[in-house]
Structures are given as C-alpha cells and as structure tokens.
Amino acid sequence: MSILEGPVSDQIDSTTAQPARRYNYWLGGKDNFAVDRASGDEILRTFPTARLAALENRRFLQRATRFLAAEAGIRQFLDIGTGLPTADNTHEVAQRIAPETRVVYVDNDPMVMAHARALLTSTPQGRTTYLEADLRSPGAILAQPQLRETLDLREPVALMLVAVLHFVAGYGAGAPIVRTLMDALPSGSFLVVTNATKDPLPARMAADYDAALAAGTTNIWPRDRAEFTDLFAGLELIEPGVTPVSEWRAQDEPEPRPDPAHIAMYGGVGRKP
C-alpha cells in the first residue's frame, strides 16, 4: 500500500497489482487488471483456497456488522481498507438495521474511491463519506476534516480493519496502528479485525508461504494467534473470541463449515471499556 497525501483519482495504476483489485478478482468481480489476476493466480498456487477465504472473510464482515448494529447499538463505522464495492457493504448491512447509521470508508486505491463515490450511496437518514488515505498513517486519517464532519468521536464508533492489517508487515507492526486509532475513540467503541495466519496450515504449505514472502510473491503478512490477540489488548473480546473467520458467530451459515486450514484467517471483535 502506498501512502497517499491527497486526492489521486487520476493515478489508477494498471501495471502494479493492488490488493483490492486482486480481492475483487477472487470474488468473481470484473474491476481488476491483468496484473491483479496474475498476482491472484500466483497466490492461489501457494494457497489454492484463497477464493474461499475471501468469501468467508466477506461473510464475517457482514455478520460482525449485523452484530454491531443490531445487538451493540453502534451507529457509526470507520471502515479502513474498504475494497471495491460488492453486495452487502458495511453501510448497507448496518443501514438496513438502523437507517441513520453513518459510515466513513477509507482506502488508498484510487480505483476503489472512484467506485465507492459512484456506488456506495447512503440512506437519506444516514451518511457515507470516502477518504483516500493509508492505514499506515493513522494520524492522517484521524486528522481528515471529512471524518469528523461525518462521525461524532464523542459517541461509540466501530473501527473495521477487515483483511487490511495483514498488508502491514512485521511482527508487532500492526498493534501501534490499532492503538492510535482506538485511542481516538470513546468508551463503548468496537474493534473488528481479520488477518491472515499460518497457524492452521500444514507444515509444507506454511513453508511455501514463508518462501513466497521471502520472494516477494505475496505481501500478505500472516499473524499467529498471540500476535493477533495482542491487537485487542485493553479491549473486551466479544464471544467467541479469536476464531477462524468462518467460525465467528456462524451458526446460521451453511454446514459443514470450511476447514480452518482452507481459510487461514483469524477474526475477532473487541469492545473498548
């Protein structure tokens, strides 16, 4: 991910693979380029069930959003790493439950922002705003005037970091970003995170993952259970705690649920006391 210092709607790069477009490819979308498909296929050679993992991650996002809107009473969302619009985006799920919900979407891919502004329309009672910014500069996100025009940071906010924090490489590198963002939010706010992991992978596949990281053919940083759980330090984990995304409150999903080794992604939701 590149750090964006301002609007870059004229800077769509079709020569470098972008995570949002690669994810769109795995989900069967059309908003991607040959370089994104090639990158996605390279990852599929190491992790053949990446498409299934993307689908389950998306379902987790929707279940977590329903929980926050319906059970926790959250009416404000800060969704960083928006991705290209597809069915049942954060504001659509939340506003079906509470039409007055407000959502700020943040992404650093100008193609995502162009699509978001065109397609992600709010209910009349609510509001959606789109910021071009980078997760690795959380202070810059918080300083954006459009964020504070849309969200009241005196009231609880759900911070959504779904399938984005694993693009911040390095053991422990994600925690300071999460702390900065959560420190700006009041008591009663929530953190929602998913992140790739090698924990359930067979030894051979885990070794292939390490080789792909070393070769630069993937930039998805896997976090083990301890590192992932540390992202929720100081927060109250919501049951069932840290689980594979396919198993988090998935009692209404089709059975049988996927093998965690086929998903290789942790998910969790925590509340700020």
Coordinates of C-alpha atoms in Angstrom, one line a residue:
M1 CA 0.0 0.0 0.0
S2 CA 1.3 3.4 -0.8
I3 CA 0.9 6.4 1.4
L4 CA -1.4 9.0 -0.2
E5 CA -1.0 12.6 0.5
G6 CA -4.1 13.9 -1.3
P7 CA -6.7 13.0 -3.9
V8 CA -5.3 10.7 -6.6
S9 CA -8.3 9.9 -8.7
D10 CA -6.2 10.3 -11.8
Q11 CA -3.5 7.9 -10.6
I12 CA -5.0 4.5 -11.2
D13 CA -2.1 2.2 -11.9
S14 CA -2.9 -0.8 -14.1
T15 CA 0.7 -2.0 -14.1
T16 CA 1.1 -2.9 -10.4
A17 CA -1.1 -5.4 -8.6
Q18 CA -3.4 -3.9 -5.9
P19 CA -4.9 -5.8 -3.0
A20 CA -8.5 -4.5 -3.5
R21 CA -8.5 -5.4 -7.2
R22 CA -6.9 -8.8 -6.5
Y23 CA -9.6 -9.5 -3.9
N24 CA -12.2 -8.4 -6.4
Y25 CA -10.8 -11.0 -8.9
W26 CA -11.1 -13.8 -6.3
L27 CA -14.7 -12.8 -5.6
G28 CA -15.5 -13.1 -9.2
G29 CA -15.7 -9.3 -9.9
K30 CA -14.7 -7.5 -13.1
D31 CA -12.9 -4.5 -11.6
N32 CA -9.4 -5.7 -12.0
F33 CA -6.5 -5.8 -14.4
A34 CA -4.3 -8.5 -15.9
V35 CA -1.6 -7.7 -13.3
D36 CA -4.1 -8.3 -10.5
R37 CA -5.2 -11.6 -11.9
A38 CA -1.6 -12.7 -12.4
S39 CA -0.9 -11.8 -8.8
G40 CA -4.0 -13.6 -7.6
D41 CA -3.1 -16.7 -9.5
E42 CA 0.4 -16.7 -8.1
I43 CA -1.1 -16.7 -4.5
L44 CA -3.5 -19.4 -5.5
R45 CA -0.6 -21.6 -6.4
T46 CA 0.6 -21.4 -2.8
F47 CA -2.8 -21.2 -1.2
P48 CA -5.4 -22.8 -3.5
T49 CA -8.4 -21.9 -1.3
A50 CA -7.7 -18.2 -1.3
R51 CA -11.0 -17.6 -3.1
L52 CA -12.9 -19.4 -0.4
A53 CA -11.0 -17.5 2.3
A54 CA -12.0 -14.2 0.6
L55 CA -15.7 -15.3 0.6
E56 CA -15.6 -16.3 4.2
N57 CA -13.9 -13.1 5.2
R58 CA -16.6 -11.2 3.5
R59 CA -19.3 -13.1 5.3
F60 CA -17.5 -12.4 8.6
L61 CA -17.6 -8.7 7.8
Q62 CA -21.4 -8.9 7.3
R63 CA -22.0 -10.9 10.5
A64 CA -19.9 -8.6 12.6
T65 CA -21.6 -5.5 11.1
R66 CA -25.0 -7.0 11.9
F67 CA -23.9 -7.8 15.5
L68 CA -22.7 -4.3 16.0
A69 CA -25.8 -2.6 14.5
A70 CA -28.4 -4.9 15.9
E71 CA -27.0 -6.1 19.3
A72 CA -24.4 -3.5 20.3
G73 CA -26.4 -0.5 19.0
I74 CA -23.5 1.0 17.0
R75 CA -24.5 3.8 14.6
Q76 CA -21.0 4.9 13.4
F77 CA -18.4 2.9 11.5
L78 CA -14.9 3.7 10.4
D79 CA -14.1 1.1 7.7
I80 CA -10.4 1.2 6.7
G81 CA -9.4 -0.9 3.7
T82 CA -12.8 -0.6 2.1
G83 CA -12.1 -2.7 -1.0
L84 CA -14.1 -2.5 -4.2
P85 CA -17.9 -2.3 -3.7
T86 CA -19.8 -5.6 -3.8
A87 CA -23.0 -6.9 -2.3
D88 CA -23.8 -6.0 1.3
N89 CA -21.1 -3.5 2.1
T90 CA -20.8 -2.2 5.6
H91 CA -23.2 0.7 5.4
E92 CA -25.8 -1.4 3.5
V93 CA -25.8 -4.1 6.2
A94 CA -25.9 -1.5 9.0
Q95 CA -28.4 0.9 7.5
R96 CA -30.9 -2.0 6.9
I97 CA -31.0 -2.3 10.7
A98 CA -30.5 1.4 11.6
P99 CA -31.0 3.8 8.6
E100 CA -29.4 6.7 10.5
T101 CA -26.0 4.9 10.6
R102 CA -23.0 6.9 9.4
V103 CA -20.0 5.3 7.8
V104 CA -16.6 6.6 6.8
Y105 CA -14.8 4.4 4.2
V106 CA -11.0 4.7 3.8
D107 CA -8.9 3.2 1.1
N108 CA -5.6 4.1 -0.7
D109 CA -6.6 2.7 -4.1
P110 CA -8.0 5.5 -6.3
M111 CA -10.0 2.9 -8.3
V112 CA -11.7 1.9 -5.0
M113 CA -12.5 5.5 -4.3
A114 CA -13.9 6.2 -7.8
H115 CA -16.2 3.2 -7.5
A116 CA -17.2 4.0 -3.9
R117 CA -18.3 7.5 -4.7
A118 CA -20.4 6.3 -7.6
L119 CA -21.9 3.2 -6.0
L120 CA -22.0 3.4 -2.2
T121 CA -25.0 5.7 -1.6
S122 CA -26.4 6.2 1.9
T123 CA -29.9 6.2 3.1
P124 CA -31.5 9.7 3.4
Q125 CA -31.3 9.4 7.2
G126 CA -27.6 8.3 7.3
R127 CA -24.4 9.3 5.7
T128 CA -21.4 7.9 3.9
T129 CA -18.0 9.6 3.3
Y130 CA -14.9 8.3 1.5
L131 CA -11.4 9.2 2.3
E132 CA -8.2 8.4 0.3
A133 CA -5.6 7.6 2.9
D134 CA -3.3 4.9 4.1
L135 CA -3.8 2.7 7.2
R136 CA -0.1 3.1 8.0
S137 CA -0.7 6.8 8.6
P138 CA -3.5 6.6 11.2
G139 CA -2.9 10.1 12.5
A140 CA -3.5 11.4 9.0
I141 CA -6.8 9.5 8.8
L142 CA -8.0 10.9 12.1
A143 CA -7.0 14.4 11.1
Q144 CA -9.2 14.4 8.0
P145 CA -11.9 17.0 8.4
Q146 CA -14.4 14.9 6.5
L147 CA -14.1 12.2 9.1
R148 CA -15.1 14.5 12.0
E149 CA -17.8 16.0 9.8
T150 CA -19.4 12.6 9.5
L151 CA -18.6 10.8 12.8
D152 CA -19.0 12.2 16.3
L153 CA -16.0 10.9 18.1
R154 CA -17.7 11.6 21.4
E155 CA -20.0 8.6 20.6
P156 CA -19.0 5.0 20.1
V157 CA -17.5 4.0 16.7
A158 CA -16.8 0.6 15.2
L159 CA -13.3 0.5 13.7
M160 CA -13.3 -2.1 10.9
L161 CA -9.9 -3.4 9.8
V162 CA -11.1 -6.4 7.7
A163 CA -8.4 -8.1 5.6
V164 CA -6.3 -4.9 5.5
L165 CA -3.9 -5.1 8.6
H166 CA -2.1 -8.0 7.1
F167 CA -0.6 -5.6 4.5
V168 CA 1.3 -4.1 7.3
A169 CA 4.3 -6.4 7.5
G170 CA 6.4 -7.2 10.6
Y171 CA 5.8 -8.9 13.9
G172 CA 4.1 -6.4 16.2
A173 CA 3.8 -3.7 13.5
G174 CA 0.0 -3.7 13.5
A175 CA -0.5 -3.0 17.2
P176 CA 0.7 0.6 17.3
I177 CA -1.7 1.5 14.4
V178 CA -4.6 -0.1 16.2
R179 CA -3.7 1.7 19.4
T180 CA -3.5 5.1 17.7
L181 CA -6.9 4.6 16.1
M182 CA -8.6 3.1 19.2
D183 CA -7.2 5.8 21.5
A184 CA -9.1 8.4 19.5
L185 CA -12.4 6.6 20.0
P186 CA -14.5 6.7 23.2
S187 CA -15.6 4.0 25.6
G188 CA -18.1 1.7 24.1
S189 CA -16.4 1.7 20.7
F190 CA -15.5 -1.6 19.0
L191 CA -12.6 -3.0 17.0
V192 CA -13.2 -5.6 14.2
V193 CA -10.1 -7.2 12.7
T194 CA -9.3 -10.1 10.4
N195 CA -5.8 -11.1 9.4
A196 CA -4.2 -14.0 7.5
T197 CA -2.4 -16.6 9.6
K198 CA -0.2 -19.7 9.0
D199 CA -1.3 -21.3 12.3
P200 CA -3.7 -24.0 10.8
L201 CA -1.6 -24.7 7.7
P202 CA 0.2 -28.0 7.1
A203 CA 4.0 -27.7 7.5
R204 CA 4.6 -27.9 3.8
M205 CA 2.1 -25.2 3.0
A206 CA 3.4 -22.9 5.8
A207 CA 7.0 -23.4 4.4
D208 CA 5.7 -22.4 0.9
Y209 CA 4.1 -19.3 2.4
D210 CA 7.4 -18.3 4.0
A211 CA 9.1 -18.8 0.6
A212 CA 6.5 -16.7 -1.1
L213 CA 7.0 -13.9 1.5
A214 CA 10.8 -14.1 1.0
A215 CA 10.4 -14.0 -2.8
G216 CA 8.0 -11.1 -2.7
T217 CA 5.3 -13.0 -4.5
T218 CA 2.9 -12.2 -1.6
N219 CA 2.8 -9.2 0.6
I220 CA 0.1 -10.7 3.0
W221 CA 1.8 -10.8 6.4
P222 CA 0.5 -13.7 8.5
R223 CA -0.1 -13.2 12.2
D224 CA 0.0 -16.0 14.7
R225 CA -2.7 -16.3 17.4
A226 CA -0.6 -14.5 20.0
E227 CA 0.2 -11.5 17.8
F228 CA -3.4 -11.3 16.5
T229 CA -4.8 -11.5 20.0
D230 CA -2.4 -8.7 21.1
L231 CA -4.3 -6.3 18.8
F232 CA -7.1 -6.4 21.3
A233 CA -5.0 -5.5 24.3
G234 CA -7.1 -3.5 26.7
L235 CA -10.3 -4.4 25.0
E236 CA -13.1 -6.9 26.0
L237 CA -13.2 -9.7 23.4
I238 CA -16.7 -10.5 22.3
E239 CA -17.6 -14.2 22.3
P240 CA -16.5 -16.5 20.8
G241 CA -13.2 -14.5 21.0
V242 CA -10.4 -15.1 18.4
T243 CA -11.5 -17.7 15.9
P244 CA -11.2 -18.5 12.2
V245 CA -13.4 -16.0 10.4
S246 CA -15.5 -18.9 9.1
E247 CA -16.5 -19.9 12.7
W248 CA -17.2 -16.5 14.3
R249 CA -20.9 -16.5 15.1
A250 CA -21.5 -18.6 12.1
Q251 CA -24.4 -20.7 13.5
D252 CA -26.7 -19.6 10.7
E253 CA -24.2 -20.2 7.9
P254 CA -24.4 -23.4 5.7
E255 CA -23.0 -26.6 7.1
P256 CA -20.4 -28.0 7.1
R257 CA -18.2 -25.1 7.9
P258 CA -14.9 -25.0 6.0
D259 CA -11.7 -26.5 7.4
P260 CA -9.8 -23.7 9.2
A261 CA -6.7 -24.7 7.1
H262 CA -8.6 -23.7 4.0
I263 CA -9.4 -20.2 5.4
A264 CA -6.2 -19.5 7.3
M265 CA -7.5 -16.2 8.7
Y266 CA -8.3 -15.1 12.2
G267 CA -11.2 -12.8 13.1
G268 CA -12.2 -11.1 16.3
V269 CA -14.3 -8.3 17.7
G270 CA -13.4 -6.3 20.9
R271 CA -15.1 -3.6 22.9
K272 CA -13.4 -0.6 24.5
P273 CA -14.4 -0.5 28.1

